mmCIF file of C-alpha atoms and ligand atoms in Angstrom:
data_model
loop_
_atom_site.group_PDB
_atom_site.id
_atom_site.type_symbol
_atom_site.label_atom_id
_atom_site.label_comp_id
_atom_site.label_asym_id
_atom_site.label_seq_id
_atom_site.Cartn_x
_atom_site.Cartn_y
_atom_site.Cartn_z
ATOM 1 C CA ARG A 1 33.550 -21.201 13.187
ATOM 2 C CA ALA A 2 30.006 -22.241 12.581
ATOM 3 C CA LYS A 3 30.196 -24.620 15.470
ATOM 4 C CA LYS A 4 31.474 -21.997 17.871
ATOM 5 C CA GLN A 5 28.566 -19.731 17.177
ATOM 6 C CA GLY A 6 26.216 -22.647 16.888
ATOM 7 C CA ASN A 7 23.716 -21.289 19.339
ATOM 8 C CA ARG A 8 23.494 -17.998 17.602
ATOM 9 C CA TYR A 9 22.872 -19.613 14.250
ATOM 10 C CA GLN A 10 20.258 -21.778 15.787
ATOM 11 C CA VAL A 11 18.424 -18.805 17.279
ATOM 12 C CA PHE A 12 18.693 -17.041 13.946
ATOM 13 C CA ASP A 13 17.313 -20.082 12.126
ATOM 14 C CA GLU A 14 14.426 -20.288 14.501
ATOM 15 C CA THR A 15 13.405 -16.693 13.915
ATOM 16 C CA ILE A 16 13.436 -17.279 10.188
ATOM 17 C CA HIS A 17 11.466 -20.451 10.689
ATOM 18 C CA GLN A 18 9.012 -18.593 12.907
ATOM 19 C CA LYS A 19 8.630 -15.884 10.303
ATOM 20 C CA ALA A 20 8.008 -18.424 7.537
ATOM 21 C CA LEU A 21 5.398 -20.156 9.662
ATOM 22 C CA GLN A 22 3.703 -16.831 10.348
ATOM 23 C CA THR A 23 3.631 -15.958 6.661
ATOM 24 C CA PHE A 24 2.234 -19.375 5.843
ATOM 25 C CA GLN A 25 -0.451 -18.992 8.523
ATOM 26 C CA ILE A 26 -1.433 -15.583 7.166
ATOM 27 C CA GLU A 27 -1.603 -17.008 3.663
ATOM 28 C CA THR A 28 -3.736 -19.963 4.741
ATOM 29 C CA ASP A 29 -6.137 -17.755 6.677
ATOM 30 C CA LEU A 30 -6.205 -15.046 4.026
ATOM 31 C CA ARG A 31 -7.489 -17.595 1.495
ATOM 32 C CA LYS A 32 -10.601 -17.960 3.627
ATOM 33 C CA ALA A 33 -10.923 -14.337 4.713
ATOM 34 C CA ILE A 34 -13.327 -13.236 1.995
ATOM 35 C CA SER A 35 -15.733 -16.152 2.389
ATOM 36 C CA LEU A 36 -15.566 -15.816 6.185
ATOM 37 C CA ASN A 37 -16.562 -12.171 5.822
ATOM 38 C CA GLU A 38 -13.444 -11.033 7.681
ATOM 39 C CA LEU A 39 -12.400 -8.365 5.187
ATOM 40 C CA LYS A 40 -13.844 -4.876 5.481
ATOM 41 C CA LEU A 41 -13.187 -1.533 3.911
ATOM 42 C CA ASN A 42 -12.457 1.677 5.731
ATOM 43 C CA TYR A 43 -12.967 5.058 4.111
ATOM 44 C CA GLN A 44 -10.644 7.966 4.815
ATOM 45 C CA PRO A 45 -11.853 11.436 3.792
ATOM 46 C CA ILE A 46 -9.869 13.523 1.304
ATOM 47 C CA ILE A 47 -10.435 17.252 1.648
ATOM 48 C CA ASP A 48 -10.179 20.180 -0.742
ATOM 49 C CA LEU A 49 -7.835 22.543 1.102
ATOM 50 C CA LYS A 50 -9.306 25.643 -0.596
ATOM 51 C CA THR A 51 -12.954 25.004 0.215
ATOM 52 C CA GLY A 52 -12.656 22.662 3.213
ATOM 53 C CA LYS A 53 -15.064 20.291 1.495
ATOM 54 C CA LEU A 54 -14.953 16.537 1.176
ATOM 55 C CA ILE A 55 -13.962 15.458 -2.342
ATOM 56 C CA GLY A 56 -13.709 11.724 -1.823
ATOM 57 C CA PHE A 57 -12.517 8.780 0.208
ATOM 58 C CA GLU A 58 -9.522 6.506 0.052
ATOM 59 C CA THR A 59 -10.562 2.919 0.686
ATOM 60 C CA LEU A 60 -8.269 1.010 3.037
ATOM 61 C CA ALA A 61 -8.559 -2.729 3.567
ATOM 62 C CA ARG A 62 -9.153 -4.079 7.068
ATOM 63 C CA TRP A 63 -8.868 -7.686 8.151
ATOM 64 C CA ILE A 64 -10.632 -8.650 11.349
ATOM 65 C CA HIS A 65 -9.459 -12.214 11.889
ATOM 66 C CA THR A 66 -12.019 -14.374 13.723
ATOM 67 C CA HIS A 67 -9.419 -15.533 16.270
ATOM 68 C CA ARG A 68 -6.487 -13.127 16.018
ATOM 69 C CA GLY A 69 -8.514 -9.933 15.740
ATOM 70 C CA PHE A 70 -7.179 -6.928 13.824
ATOM 71 C CA ILE A 71 -4.337 -7.649 11.426
ATOM 72 C CA SER A 72 -2.664 -4.610 9.884
ATOM 73 C CA PRO A 73 -2.601 -4.230 6.092
ATOM 74 C CA ASN A 74 1.124 -3.667 6.476
ATOM 75 C CA GLU A 75 1.246 -7.301 7.579
ATOM 76 C CA PHE A 76 -1.200 -8.992 5.210
ATOM 77 C CA ILE A 77 -1.012 -6.923 2.007
ATOM 78 C CA PRO A 78 2.646 -7.885 1.373
ATOM 79 C CA VAL A 79 1.760 -11.577 1.890
ATOM 80 C CA ALA A 80 -1.221 -11.151 -0.410
ATOM 81 C CA GLU A 81 1.074 -9.632 -3.034
ATOM 82 C CA GLU A 82 3.711 -12.364 -2.765
ATOM 83 C CA THR A 83 1.175 -15.151 -3.057
ATOM 84 C CA GLY A 84 -0.974 -13.512 -5.714
ATOM 85 C CA LEU A 85 -3.951 -13.497 -3.354
ATOM 86 C CA ILE A 86 -4.045 -9.732 -3.818
ATOM 87 C CA VAL A 87 -5.659 -10.355 -7.211
ATOM 88 C CA PRO A 88 -8.969 -11.884 -6.020
ATOM 89 C CA ILE A 89 -8.867 -9.771 -2.855
ATOM 90 C CA GLY A 90 -8.215 -6.661 -4.923
ATOM 91 C CA TYR A 91 -11.231 -7.309 -7.141
ATOM 92 C CA TRP A 92 -13.344 -7.891 -4.055
ATOM 93 C CA ILE A 93 -12.133 -4.551 -2.648
ATOM 94 C CA LEU A 94 -12.815 -2.753 -5.917
ATOM 95 C CA GLU A 95 -16.328 -4.135 -6.202
ATOM 96 C CA GLU A 96 -17.078 -3.344 -2.567
ATOM 97 C CA ALA A 97 -15.832 0.245 -2.992
ATOM 98 C CA CYS A 98 -17.794 0.829 -6.217
ATOM 99 C CA GLN A 99 -20.920 -0.690 -4.721
ATOM 100 C CA GLN A 100 -20.637 1.496 -1.617
ATOM 101 C CA LEU A 101 -20.160 4.726 -3.537
ATOM 102 C CA LYS A 102 -23.098 3.796 -5.770
ATOM 103 C CA ALA A 103 -25.239 3.213 -2.665
ATOM 104 C CA TRP A 104 -24.247 6.638 -1.318
ATOM 105 C CA GLN A 105 -25.117 8.198 -4.685
ATOM 106 C CA ILE A 106 -28.520 6.502 -4.743
ATOM 107 C CA SER A 107 -29.357 7.653 -1.224
ATOM 108 C CA GLY A 108 -28.351 11.189 -2.171
ATOM 109 C CA LEU A 109 -25.406 11.333 0.256
ATOM 110 C CA ALA A 110 -22.777 11.492 -2.477
ATOM 111 C CA ASP A 111 -22.919 13.758 -5.494
ATOM 112 C CA GLU A 112 -21.499 12.857 -8.909
ATOM 113 C CA ASN A 113 -18.178 14.503 -8.078
ATOM 114 C CA LEU A 114 -17.381 12.503 -4.976
ATOM 115 C CA THR A 115 -14.645 9.997 -5.806
ATOM 116 C CA VAL A 116 -13.477 6.748 -4.329
ATOM 117 C CA ASN A 117 -9.744 6.006 -4.369
ATOM 118 C CA VAL A 118 -8.770 2.362 -4.598
ATOM 119 C CA ASN A 119 -5.191 1.144 -4.112
ATOM 120 C CA LEU A 120 -3.883 -0.979 -6.944
ATOM 121 C CA SER A 121 -0.752 -2.991 -6.175
ATOM 122 C CA ALA A 122 1.953 -3.839 -8.713
ATOM 123 C CA ARG A 123 0.779 -7.442 -8.873
ATOM 124 C CA GLN A 124 -2.777 -6.366 -9.749
ATOM 125 C CA PHE A 125 -1.495 -3.804 -12.194
ATOM 126 C CA SER A 126 0.287 -6.508 -14.208
ATOM 127 C CA GLN A 127 -2.779 -8.748 -14.672
ATOM 128 C CA VAL A 128 -3.539 -9.224 -18.355
ATOM 129 C CA ASP A 129 -7.292 -9.054 -17.851
ATOM 130 C CA LEU A 130 -7.209 -6.070 -15.479
ATOM 131 C CA ILE A 131 -9.224 -3.769 -17.728
ATOM 132 C CA GLU A 132 -11.869 -6.388 -18.511
ATOM 133 C CA GLN A 133 -12.291 -7.091 -14.806
ATOM 134 C CA ILE A 134 -12.590 -3.379 -14.014
ATOM 135 C CA ASP A 135 -15.142 -2.905 -16.810
ATOM 136 C CA GLN A 136 -17.161 -5.810 -15.470
ATOM 137 C CA ILE A 137 -17.170 -4.429 -11.941
ATOM 138 C CA LEU A 138 -18.162 -0.956 -13.140
ATOM 139 C CA GLU A 139 -20.963 -2.464 -15.152
ATOM 140 C CA LYS A 140 -22.142 -4.719 -12.347
ATOM 141 C CA THR A 141 -22.185 -1.903 -9.785
ATOM 142 C CA ASP A 142 -23.419 0.663 -12.334
ATOM 143 C CA LEU A 143 -20.920 3.241 -11.085
ATOM 144 C CA ASN A 144 -19.833 6.067 -13.374
ATOM 145 C CA SER A 145 -16.145 5.484 -14.159
ATOM 146 C CA GLN A 146 -15.223 9.142 -13.463
ATOM 147 C CA ALA A 147 -16.000 8.488 -9.813
ATOM 148 C CA LEU A 148 -13.195 5.949 -9.612
ATOM 149 C CA LYS A 149 -9.601 6.835 -8.920
ATOM 150 C CA PHE A 150 -6.746 4.325 -8.700
ATOM 151 C CA GLU A 151 -3.758 4.857 -6.449
ATOM 152 C CA ILE A 152 -0.681 3.313 -8.031
ATOM 153 C CA THR A 153 2.919 3.417 -6.842
ATOM 154 C CA GLU A 154 5.805 4.534 -8.968
ATOM 155 C CA SER A 155 7.383 1.087 -8.772
ATOM 156 C CA ALA A 156 4.281 -0.545 -10.282
ATOM 157 C CA ILE A 157 4.663 1.763 -13.275
ATOM 158 C CA MET A 158 8.430 1.469 -13.545
ATOM 159 C CA GLU A 159 8.394 -2.339 -13.529
ATOM 160 C CA ASN A 160 7.003 -2.359 -17.022
ATOM 161 C CA GLN A 161 6.771 1.081 -18.506
ATOM 162 C CA GLN A 162 5.364 0.128 -21.892
ATOM 163 C CA LYS A 163 2.618 -1.986 -20.459
ATOM 164 C CA ALA A 164 1.881 0.651 -17.842
ATOM 165 C CA GLN A 165 1.484 3.262 -20.514
ATOM 166 C CA LYS A 166 -1.104 1.099 -22.293
ATOM 167 C CA ILE A 167 -3.081 0.459 -19.110
ATOM 168 C CA LEU A 168 -3.034 4.121 -18.100
ATOM 169 C CA GLU A 169 -4.309 5.034 -21.561
ATOM 170 C CA GLN A 170 -7.170 2.585 -21.135
ATOM 171 C CA PHE A 171 -7.964 4.225 -17.797
ATOM 172 C CA ARG A 172 -7.895 7.602 -19.502
ATOM 173 C CA ASP A 173 -10.344 6.377 -22.193
ATOM 174 C CA ARG A 174 -12.776 5.554 -19.403
ATOM 175 C CA GLN A 175 -12.062 8.787 -17.506
ATOM 176 C CA ILE A 176 -10.827 6.745 -14.562
ATOM 177 C CA GLN A 177 -8.425 8.965 -12.658
ATOM 178 C CA ILE A 178 -4.897 8.066 -11.610
ATOM 179 C CA CYS A 179 -3.145 9.088 -8.437
ATOM 180 C CA LEU A 180 0.550 8.355 -7.987
ATOM 181 C CA ASP A 181 0.857 7.075 -4.412
ATOM 182 C CA ASP A 182 3.821 7.445 -2.036
ATOM 183 C CA PHE A 183 5.337 10.019 -4.337
ATOM 184 C CA GLY A 184 8.934 10.860 -3.532
ATOM 185 C CA THR A 185 9.794 7.585 -1.820
ATOM 186 C CA GLY A 186 10.617 5.500 -4.887
ATOM 187 C CA TYR A 187 12.288 6.053 -8.231
ATOM 188 C CA SER A 188 10.891 9.539 -8.768
ATOM 189 C CA SER A 189 12.140 9.812 -12.279
ATOM 190 C CA LEU A 190 10.702 13.037 -13.549
ATOM 191 C CA SER A 191 10.882 11.990 -17.171
ATOM 192 C CA TYR A 192 8.138 9.390 -16.937
ATOM 193 C CA LEU A 193 5.756 11.839 -15.284
ATOM 194 C CA ASP A 194 5.634 13.660 -18.567
ATOM 195 C CA SER A 195 4.803 10.629 -20.670
ATOM 196 C CA PHE A 196 2.118 9.076 -18.470
ATOM 197 C CA SER A 197 -1.373 10.382 -17.985
ATOM 198 C CA ILE A 198 -1.420 10.953 -14.254
ATOM 199 C CA ASP A 199 -3.965 13.261 -12.634
ATOM 200 C CA THR A 200 -2.716 13.548 -9.080
ATOM 201 C CA LEU A 201 0.502 13.204 -7.118
ATOM 202 C CA LYS A 202 0.132 12.016 -3.561
ATOM 203 C CA ILE A 203 2.849 13.337 -1.277
ATOM 204 C CA ASP A 204 3.947 10.558 1.031
ATOM 205 C CA LYS A 205 3.218 10.981 4.723
ATOM 206 C CA SER A 206 6.926 10.822 5.521
ATOM 207 C CA PHE A 207 7.252 14.250 3.852
ATOM 208 C CA THR A 208 4.088 15.672 5.382
ATOM 209 C CA GLY A 209 5.208 14.450 8.805
ATOM 210 C CA ARG A 210 8.356 16.548 8.662
ATOM 211 C CA LEU A 211 6.436 19.800 8.111
ATOM 212 C CA ASP A 212 6.311 21.708 11.376
ATOM 213 C CA GLY A 213 5.603 25.278 10.340
ATOM 214 C CA THR A 214 9.251 26.243 9.920
ATOM 215 C CA PRO A 215 10.886 26.870 6.533
ATOM 216 C CA GLU A 216 13.763 24.539 7.500
ATOM 217 C CA GLN A 217 11.595 21.435 7.376
ATOM 218 C CA LEU A 218 9.898 22.051 4.035
ATOM 219 C CA GLY A 219 12.134 19.573 2.252
ATOM 220 C CA LEU A 220 10.892 18.508 -1.162
ATOM 221 C CA VAL A 221 7.265 19.440 -0.566
ATOM 222 C CA PRO A 222 7.297 22.836 -2.353
ATOM 223 C CA VAL A 223 9.281 21.298 -5.228
ATOM 224 C CA ILE A 224 6.827 18.433 -5.668
ATOM 225 C CA ILE A 225 3.858 20.809 -5.602
ATOM 226 C CA ASN A 226 5.444 23.141 -8.161
ATOM 227 C CA ILE A 227 6.387 20.346 -10.537
ATOM 228 C CA ALA A 228 2.933 18.798 -10.294
ATOM 229 C CA HIS A 229 1.163 22.074 -10.995
ATOM 230 C CA HIS A 230 3.558 22.900 -13.790
ATOM 231 C CA MET A 231 2.621 19.578 -15.408
ATOM 232 C CA GLY A 232 -1.082 20.099 -14.869
ATOM 233 C CA MET A 233 -1.462 17.655 -11.995
ATOM 234 C CA ASP A 234 -3.158 18.096 -8.640
ATOM 235 C CA VAL A 235 -1.435 17.353 -5.365
ATOM 236 C CA VAL A 236 -2.791 15.591 -2.312
ATOM 237 C CA ALA A 237 -0.794 15.414 0.903
ATOM 238 C CA GLU A 238 -1.364 12.315 3.004
ATOM 239 C CA GLY A 239 -0.668 12.009 6.718
ATOM 240 C CA VAL A 240 -1.804 15.529 7.670
ATOM 241 C CA GLU A 241 -1.874 15.382 11.465
ATOM 242 C CA THR A 242 -1.548 18.962 12.711
ATOM 243 C CA GLU A 243 -2.952 22.401 12.031
ATOM 244 C CA ALA A 244 0.596 23.700 11.448
ATOM 245 C CA GLN A 245 1.046 21.152 8.661
ATOM 246 C CA LEU A 246 -2.311 22.071 7.170
ATOM 247 C CA ASN A 247 -1.521 25.785 7.165
ATOM 248 C CA GLN A 248 1.852 25.222 5.597
ATOM 249 C CA LEU A 249 0.339 23.010 2.886
ATOM 250 C CA LYS A 250 -2.273 25.675 2.168
ATOM 251 C CA GLU A 251 0.445 28.318 1.888
ATOM 252 C CA LEU A 252 2.289 26.106 -0.563
ATOM 253 C CA ASP A 253 -0.877 25.843 -2.657
ATOM 254 C CA CYS A 254 -1.342 22.105 -2.092
ATOM 255 C CA ASP A 255 -4.756 21.116 -3.471
ATOM 256 C CA PHE A 256 -5.984 18.325 -1.238
ATOM 257 C CA GLY A 257 -5.237 16.796 2.133
ATOM 258 C CA GLN A 258 -5.852 13.551 3.966
ATOM 259 C CA GLY A 259 -4.906 12.527 7.478
ATOM 260 C CA TYR A 260 -5.814 12.164 11.136
ATOM 261 C CA PHE A 261 -6.178 15.959 11.468
ATOM 262 C CA PHE A 262 -9.310 15.695 9.316
ATOM 263 C CA ALA A 263 -10.418 12.147 10.025
ATOM 264 C CA LYS A 264 -9.099 8.654 10.594
ATOM 265 C CA PRO A 265 -10.124 5.886 8.200
ATOM 266 C CA LEU A 266 -13.820 5.270 9.007
ATOM 267 C CA ASP A 267 -15.943 2.153 8.818
ATOM 268 C CA VAL A 268 -19.026 2.277 6.540
ATOM 269 C CA GLU A 269 -21.360 3.360 9.347
ATOM 270 C CA ASN A 270 -19.169 6.272 10.398
ATOM 271 C CA ALA A 271 -18.400 7.297 6.829
ATOM 272 C CA THR A 272 -22.152 7.370 6.162
ATOM 273 C CA LYS A 273 -22.723 9.479 9.294
ATOM 274 C CA LEU A 274 -20.029 11.849 8.134
ATOM 275 C CA LEU A 275 -21.717 12.234 4.740
ATOM 276 C CA GLU A 276 -25.051 12.882 6.459
ATOM 277 C CA SER A 277 -23.481 15.748 8.401
ATOM 278 C CA SER A 278 -22.376 17.562 5.183
ATOM 279 C CA PRO A 279 -18.874 17.984 6.594
ATOM 280 C CA GLN A 280 -16.899 21.196 6.337
ATOM 281 C CA TRP A 281 -13.344 21.592 7.642
HETATM 282 P P1 C2E B 301 -1.084 3.787 1.795
HETATM 283 O O1 C2E B 301 -1.801 3.490 0.529
HETATM 284 O O2 C2E B 301 0.057 4.732 1.703
HETATM 285 O O3 C2E B 301 -2.188 4.286 2.809
HETATM 286 C C1 C2E B 301 -2.010 5.309 3.758
HETATM 287 C C2 C2E B 301 -1.794 4.772 5.137
HETATM 288 O O4 C2E B 301 -1.611 5.862 6.039
HETATM 289 C C3 C2E B 301 -2.981 3.983 5.693
HETATM 290 O O5 C2E B 301 -2.434 2.937 6.500
HETATM 291 C C4 C2E B 301 -3.687 5.024 6.543
HETATM 292 O O6 C2E B 301 -4.507 4.462 7.544
HETATM 293 C C5 C2E B 301 -2.520 5.764 7.119
HETATM 294 N N1 C2E B 301 -2.829 7.118 7.553
HETATM 295 C C6 C2E B 301 -3.854 7.895 7.155
HETATM 296 N N2 C2E B 301 -3.790 9.122 7.743
HETATM 297 C C7 C2E B 301 -2.689 9.105 8.518
HETATM 298 C C8 C2E B 301 -2.072 10.084 9.388
HETATM 299 O O7 C2E B 301 -2.533 11.218 9.545
HETATM 300 N N3 C2E B 301 -0.930 9.707 10.014
HETATM 301 C C9 C2E B 301 -0.383 8.467 9.853
HETATM 302 N N4 C2E B 301 0.741 8.188 10.523
HETATM 303 N N5 C2E B 301 -0.933 7.527 9.050
HETATM 304 C C10 C2E B 301 -2.075 7.847 8.390
HETATM 305 P P2 C2E B 301 -3.068 1.481 6.481
HETATM 306 O O8 C2E B 301 -4.553 1.559 6.353
HETATM 307 O O9 C2E B 301 -2.484 0.756 7.642
HETATM 308 O O10 C2E B 301 -2.522 0.854 5.136
HETATM 309 C C11 C2E B 301 -1.150 0.625 4.966
HETATM 310 C C12 C2E B 301 -0.814 0.301 3.552
HETATM 311 O O11 C2E B 301 -1.390 -0.967 3.163
HETATM 312 C C13 C2E B 301 -1.352 1.304 2.528
HETATM 313 O O12 C2E B 301 -0.507 2.421 2.459
HETATM 314 C C14 C2E B 301 -1.341 0.457 1.269
HETATM 315 O O13 C2E B 301 -0.057 0.406 0.710
HETATM 316 C C15 C2E B 301 -1.719 -0.903 1.800
HETATM 317 N N6 C2E B 301 -3.171 -1.100 1.612
HETATM 318 C C16 C2E B 301 -4.189 -0.799 2.453
HETATM 319 N N7 C2E B 301 -5.368 -1.118 1.910
HETATM 320 C C17 C2E B 301 -5.098 -1.611 0.681
HETATM 321 C C18 C2E B 301 -5.898 -2.117 -0.399
HETATM 322 O O14 C2E B 301 -7.137 -2.130 -0.358
HETATM 323 N N8 C2E B 301 -5.239 -2.568 -1.518
HETATM 324 C C19 C2E B 301 -3.878 -2.533 -1.630
HETATM 325 N N9 C2E B 301 -3.311 -2.976 -2.743
HETATM 326 N N10 C2E B 301 -3.102 -2.059 -0.640
HETATM 327 C C20 C2E B 301 -3.699 -1.602 0.496
HETATM 328 CA CA1 CA B 302 -2.827 4.799 -0.958
HETATM 329 CA CA1 CA B 303 1.004 6.512 0.802
HETATM 330 CA CA1 CA B 304 1.996 2.645 0.393
#
């Protein structure tokens, strides 16, 4: 049987081989990316839906490969996670983000309330010296810890609930805020929401994308918002692309929004220009 379909197996093998090679190439190049200055941060505005004011930025990693050009985080972040490279890269990202916000504070462009959201992957979250590293970076950059907000996925928490609880408590001690990312796409066990100190739920863009102004497409969005508010959490909707979505989110009392309708992720220069313009949506 195997012989008969030999060609097919061979083709299949080659794709797997190709894929493995690609992953290996990404890994090899990613090891050098920081020292080659190929990694950059983008900043995507997060807006208070009641006031139309900017409340902070989510930092998103960008890799501009010297030869291959732009490589999507959807391609390199998973490789970075698998290989553990996300740990040094993640600390680089955190320091860069803290340093940038501090610079904006010093130049008077950012007030004390403006926050910077940094994504923390499961692999980073399970590092034993995570808190020490964070403390060091906060100290080095002299950023007030309340200005920092970590975006963590449900799966990172669920992988080791007891440990997660400890880490989240240490965040709480420092007034570092926690945002649960991609909410609704993973385990979504309501019971843990109650026992962890989480400040914000982030509605995944797959839910936001379905909103079209009609009651039929509301899906879980009103439920998520109600539960969050009931438990004293704020809600941010990501992936807001249209005015209809924005209006519906406002009607549902969603607190914050993020998405192309407001602004795409911006490089430092454009984020700085935006701050200079005292934006109002
Ligand atoms: P995420 O954390 O869920 O980030 C949101 C993604 O949605 C970003 O994709 C962002 O550019 C995109 N986005 C923002 N507004 C809109 C919109 O209106 N419509 C649509 N369709 N998309 C929108 P991006 O930058 O490609 O990042 C993809 C994922 O890679 C992130 O998903 C996150 O899981 C990961 N990632 C990115 N940067 C970092 C990082 O610094 N650290 C870690 N650990 N992961 C990161
Ligand atoms: Ca995120
Ligand atoms: Ca998300
Ligand atoms: Ca994600």
